[in-house]
Short mmCIF file of C-alpha atoms in Angstrom, two decimals:
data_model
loop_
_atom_site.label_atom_id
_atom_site.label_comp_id
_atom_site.label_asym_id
_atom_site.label_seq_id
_atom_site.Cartn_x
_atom_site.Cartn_y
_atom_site.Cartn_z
CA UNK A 1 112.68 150.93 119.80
CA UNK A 2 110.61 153.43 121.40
CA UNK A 3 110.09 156.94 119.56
CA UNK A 4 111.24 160.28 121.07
CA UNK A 5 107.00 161.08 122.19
CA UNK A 6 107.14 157.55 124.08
CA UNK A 7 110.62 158.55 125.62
CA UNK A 8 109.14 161.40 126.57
CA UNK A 9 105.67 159.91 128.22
CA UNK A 10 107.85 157.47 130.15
CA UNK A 11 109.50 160.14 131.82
CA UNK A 12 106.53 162.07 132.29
CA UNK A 13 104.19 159.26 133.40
CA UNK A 14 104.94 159.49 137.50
CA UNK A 15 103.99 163.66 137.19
CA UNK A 16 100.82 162.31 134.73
CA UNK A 17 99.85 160.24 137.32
CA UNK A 18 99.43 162.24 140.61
CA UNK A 19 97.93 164.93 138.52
CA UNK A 20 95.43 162.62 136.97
CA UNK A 21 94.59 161.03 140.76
CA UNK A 22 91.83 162.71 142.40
CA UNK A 23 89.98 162.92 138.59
CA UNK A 24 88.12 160.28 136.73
CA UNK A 25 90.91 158.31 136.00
CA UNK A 26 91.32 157.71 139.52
CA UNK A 27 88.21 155.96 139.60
CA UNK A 28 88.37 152.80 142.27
CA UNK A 29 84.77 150.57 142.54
CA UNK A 30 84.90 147.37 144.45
CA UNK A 31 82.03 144.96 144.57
CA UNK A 32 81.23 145.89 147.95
CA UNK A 33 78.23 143.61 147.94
CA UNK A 34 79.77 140.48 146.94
CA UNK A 35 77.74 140.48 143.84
CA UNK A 36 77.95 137.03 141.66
CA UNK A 37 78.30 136.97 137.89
CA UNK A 38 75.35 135.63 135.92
CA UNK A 39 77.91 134.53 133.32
CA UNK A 40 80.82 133.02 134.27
CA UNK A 41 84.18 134.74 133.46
CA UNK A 42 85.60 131.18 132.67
CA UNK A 43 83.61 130.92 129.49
CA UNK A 44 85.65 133.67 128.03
CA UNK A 45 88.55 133.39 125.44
CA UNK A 46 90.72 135.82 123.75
CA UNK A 47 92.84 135.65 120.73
CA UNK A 48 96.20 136.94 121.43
CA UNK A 49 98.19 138.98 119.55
CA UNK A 50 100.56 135.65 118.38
CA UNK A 51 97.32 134.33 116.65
CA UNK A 52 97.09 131.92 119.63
CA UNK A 53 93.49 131.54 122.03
CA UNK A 54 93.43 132.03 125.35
CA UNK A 55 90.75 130.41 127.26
CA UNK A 56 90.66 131.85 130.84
CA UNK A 57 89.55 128.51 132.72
CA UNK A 58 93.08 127.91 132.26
CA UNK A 59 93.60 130.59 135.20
CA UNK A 60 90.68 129.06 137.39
CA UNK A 61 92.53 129.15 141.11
CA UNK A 62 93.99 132.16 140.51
CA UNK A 63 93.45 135.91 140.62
CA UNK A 64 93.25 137.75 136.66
CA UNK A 65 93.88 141.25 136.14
CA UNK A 66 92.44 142.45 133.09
CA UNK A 67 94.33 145.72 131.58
CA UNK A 68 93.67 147.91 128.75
CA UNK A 69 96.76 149.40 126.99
CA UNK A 70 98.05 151.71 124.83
CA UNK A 71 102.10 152.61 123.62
CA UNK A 72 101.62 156.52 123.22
CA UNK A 73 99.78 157.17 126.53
CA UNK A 74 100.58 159.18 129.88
CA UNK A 75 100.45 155.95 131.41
CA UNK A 76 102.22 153.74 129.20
CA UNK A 77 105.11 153.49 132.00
CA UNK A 78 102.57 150.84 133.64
CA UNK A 79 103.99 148.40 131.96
CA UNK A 80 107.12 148.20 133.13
CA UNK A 81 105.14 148.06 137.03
CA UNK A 82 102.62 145.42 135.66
CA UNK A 83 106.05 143.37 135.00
CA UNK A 84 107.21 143.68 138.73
CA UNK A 85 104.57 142.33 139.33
CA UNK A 86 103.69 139.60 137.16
CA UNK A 87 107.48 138.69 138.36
CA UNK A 88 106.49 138.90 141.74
CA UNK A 89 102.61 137.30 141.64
CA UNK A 90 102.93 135.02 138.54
CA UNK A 91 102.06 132.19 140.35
CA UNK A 92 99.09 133.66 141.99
CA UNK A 93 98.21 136.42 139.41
CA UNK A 94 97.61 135.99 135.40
CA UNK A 95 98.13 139.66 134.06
CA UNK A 96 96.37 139.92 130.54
CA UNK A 97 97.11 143.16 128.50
CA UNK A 98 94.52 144.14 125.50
CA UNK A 99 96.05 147.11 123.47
CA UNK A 100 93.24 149.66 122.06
CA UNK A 101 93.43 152.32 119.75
CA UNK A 102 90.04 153.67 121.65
CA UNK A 103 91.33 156.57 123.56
CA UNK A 104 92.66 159.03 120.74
CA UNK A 105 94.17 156.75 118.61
CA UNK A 106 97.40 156.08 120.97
CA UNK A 107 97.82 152.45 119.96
CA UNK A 108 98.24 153.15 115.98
CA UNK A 109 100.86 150.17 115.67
CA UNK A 110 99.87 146.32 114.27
CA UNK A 111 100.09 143.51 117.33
CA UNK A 112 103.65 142.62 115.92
CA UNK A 113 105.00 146.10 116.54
CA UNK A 114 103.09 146.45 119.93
CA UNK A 115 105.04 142.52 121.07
CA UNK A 116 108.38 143.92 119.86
CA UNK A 117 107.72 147.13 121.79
CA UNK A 118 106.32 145.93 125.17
CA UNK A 119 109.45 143.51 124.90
CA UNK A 120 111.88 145.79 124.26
CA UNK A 121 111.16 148.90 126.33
CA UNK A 122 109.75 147.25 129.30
CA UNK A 123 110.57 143.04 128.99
CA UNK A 124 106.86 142.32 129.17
CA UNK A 125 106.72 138.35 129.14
CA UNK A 126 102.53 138.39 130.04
CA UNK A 127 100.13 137.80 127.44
CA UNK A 128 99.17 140.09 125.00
CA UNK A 129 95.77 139.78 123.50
CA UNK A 130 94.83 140.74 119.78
CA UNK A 131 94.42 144.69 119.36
CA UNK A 132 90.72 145.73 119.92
CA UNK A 133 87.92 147.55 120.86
CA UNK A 134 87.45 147.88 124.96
CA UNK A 135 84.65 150.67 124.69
CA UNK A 136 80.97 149.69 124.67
CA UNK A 137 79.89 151.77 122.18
CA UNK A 138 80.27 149.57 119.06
CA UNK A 139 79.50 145.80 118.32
CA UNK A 140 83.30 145.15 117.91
CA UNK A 141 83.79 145.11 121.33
CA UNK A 142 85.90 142.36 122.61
CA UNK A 143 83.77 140.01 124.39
CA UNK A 144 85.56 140.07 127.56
CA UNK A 145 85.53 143.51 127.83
CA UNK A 146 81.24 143.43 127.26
CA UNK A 147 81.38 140.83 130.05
CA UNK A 148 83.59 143.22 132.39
CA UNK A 149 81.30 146.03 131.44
CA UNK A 150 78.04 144.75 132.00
CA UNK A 151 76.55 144.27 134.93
CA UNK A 152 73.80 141.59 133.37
CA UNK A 153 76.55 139.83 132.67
CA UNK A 154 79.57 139.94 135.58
CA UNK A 155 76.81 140.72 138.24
CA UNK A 156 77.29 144.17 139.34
CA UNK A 157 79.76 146.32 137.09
CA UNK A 158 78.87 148.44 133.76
CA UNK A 159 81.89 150.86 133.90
CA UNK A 160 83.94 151.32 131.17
CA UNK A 161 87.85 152.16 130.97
CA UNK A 162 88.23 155.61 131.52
CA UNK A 163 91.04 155.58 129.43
CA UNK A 164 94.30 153.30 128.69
CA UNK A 165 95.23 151.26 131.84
CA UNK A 166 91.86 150.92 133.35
CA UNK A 167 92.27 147.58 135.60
CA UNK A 168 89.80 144.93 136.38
CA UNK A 169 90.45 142.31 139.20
CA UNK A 170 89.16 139.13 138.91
CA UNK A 171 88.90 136.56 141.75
CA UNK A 172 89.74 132.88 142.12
CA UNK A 173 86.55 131.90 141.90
CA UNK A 174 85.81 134.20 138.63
CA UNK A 175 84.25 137.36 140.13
CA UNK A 176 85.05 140.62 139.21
CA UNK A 177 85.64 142.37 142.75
CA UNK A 178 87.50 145.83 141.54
CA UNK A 179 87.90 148.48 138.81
CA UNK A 180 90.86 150.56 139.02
CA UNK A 181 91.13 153.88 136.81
CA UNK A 182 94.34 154.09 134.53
CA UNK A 183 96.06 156.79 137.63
CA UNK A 184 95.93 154.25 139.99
CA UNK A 185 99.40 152.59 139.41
CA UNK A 186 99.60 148.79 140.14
CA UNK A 187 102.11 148.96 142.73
CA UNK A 188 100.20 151.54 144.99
CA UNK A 189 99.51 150.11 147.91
CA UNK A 190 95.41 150.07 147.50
CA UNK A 191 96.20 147.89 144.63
CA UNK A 192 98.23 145.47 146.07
CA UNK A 193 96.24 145.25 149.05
CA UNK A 194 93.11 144.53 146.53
CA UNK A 195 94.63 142.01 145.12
CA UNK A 196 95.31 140.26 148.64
CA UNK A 197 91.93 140.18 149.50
#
């Protein structure tokens, strides 16, 4: 059940957004020069928040979006538009959610109460990954999350969320080609047309 605050955000979160839009969290890079990783993106795995791993070669041939959430942010409302359109792309598009407590603590909750609460309030039925670190500046970092912010690594990127529902785009051939800021809301057209590329 969601809590009077996240009530609140959700009804909040379309005025949050064009606020936030022209700022940093409207941050869009694209990997304008078509630059190759150096690691592949299909040696990664994740632990999900059921205990399960995910290895992403299981999504080679199709696109990956890679989001970082939260359940007490501005933009928690994404989640009921990454939804749409994992029930619009799901055959072309694996959507993989990792909830952080990095940006002032607004993922407090275990990975049992974040399932029950993604499922409840907005019918998420994408994977959830394990609750962790997405910020470079420890070693706990989840190790997708170093490979999506280095550049030594995923060929060209280094940038870091700028704060719950920072998006990375992943090709079918396992290149990261964008980085959308958490303002930029999945269904915006810029989006969408990113991910047709």
């Amino acid at each position: 059940m969601a809590s009077f605050k996240q009530k609140t955000l959700r009804f909040l979160y379309p005025i949050l957004r064009k606020m936030a839009k022209f700022g940093k969290n409207g941050t869009v890079l694209n990997n304008e020069q078509k630059a190759t990783p150096k690691e592949p993106f299909y040696a990664q795995q994740v632990t999900l928040n059921n205990g399960k791993n995910l290895d992403f070669s299981t999504f080679s041939g199709k696109k990956i979006l890679i989001v970082n959430t939260a359940s007490n942010c501005g933009y928690t409302g994404q989640y009921a538009e990454l939804q749409s359109l994992h029930e619009k792309l799901g055959d072309k598009l694996a959507i993989v959610a990792f909830p952080s407590n990095d940006f002032r603590e607004q993922e407090k909750a275990d990975d049992k109460e974040i399932a029950s609460f993604c499922q409840l309030n907005y019918g998420v039925t994408f994977p959830l990954a394990e609750k962790g670190v997405v910020l470079k500046t420890t070693e706990q970092q989840q190790p997708v999350f170093q490979w999506l912010t280095n550049s030594e690594a995923n060929g060209w990127c280094d940038h870091a969320p700028d704060w719950n529902f920072g998006k990375y785009v992943i090709d079918k051939k396992g290149m990261l080609t964008h980085y959308f800021g958490p303002s930029v809301s999945p269904l915006d057209k810029d989006f969408l047309e990113a991910l047709e590329k």
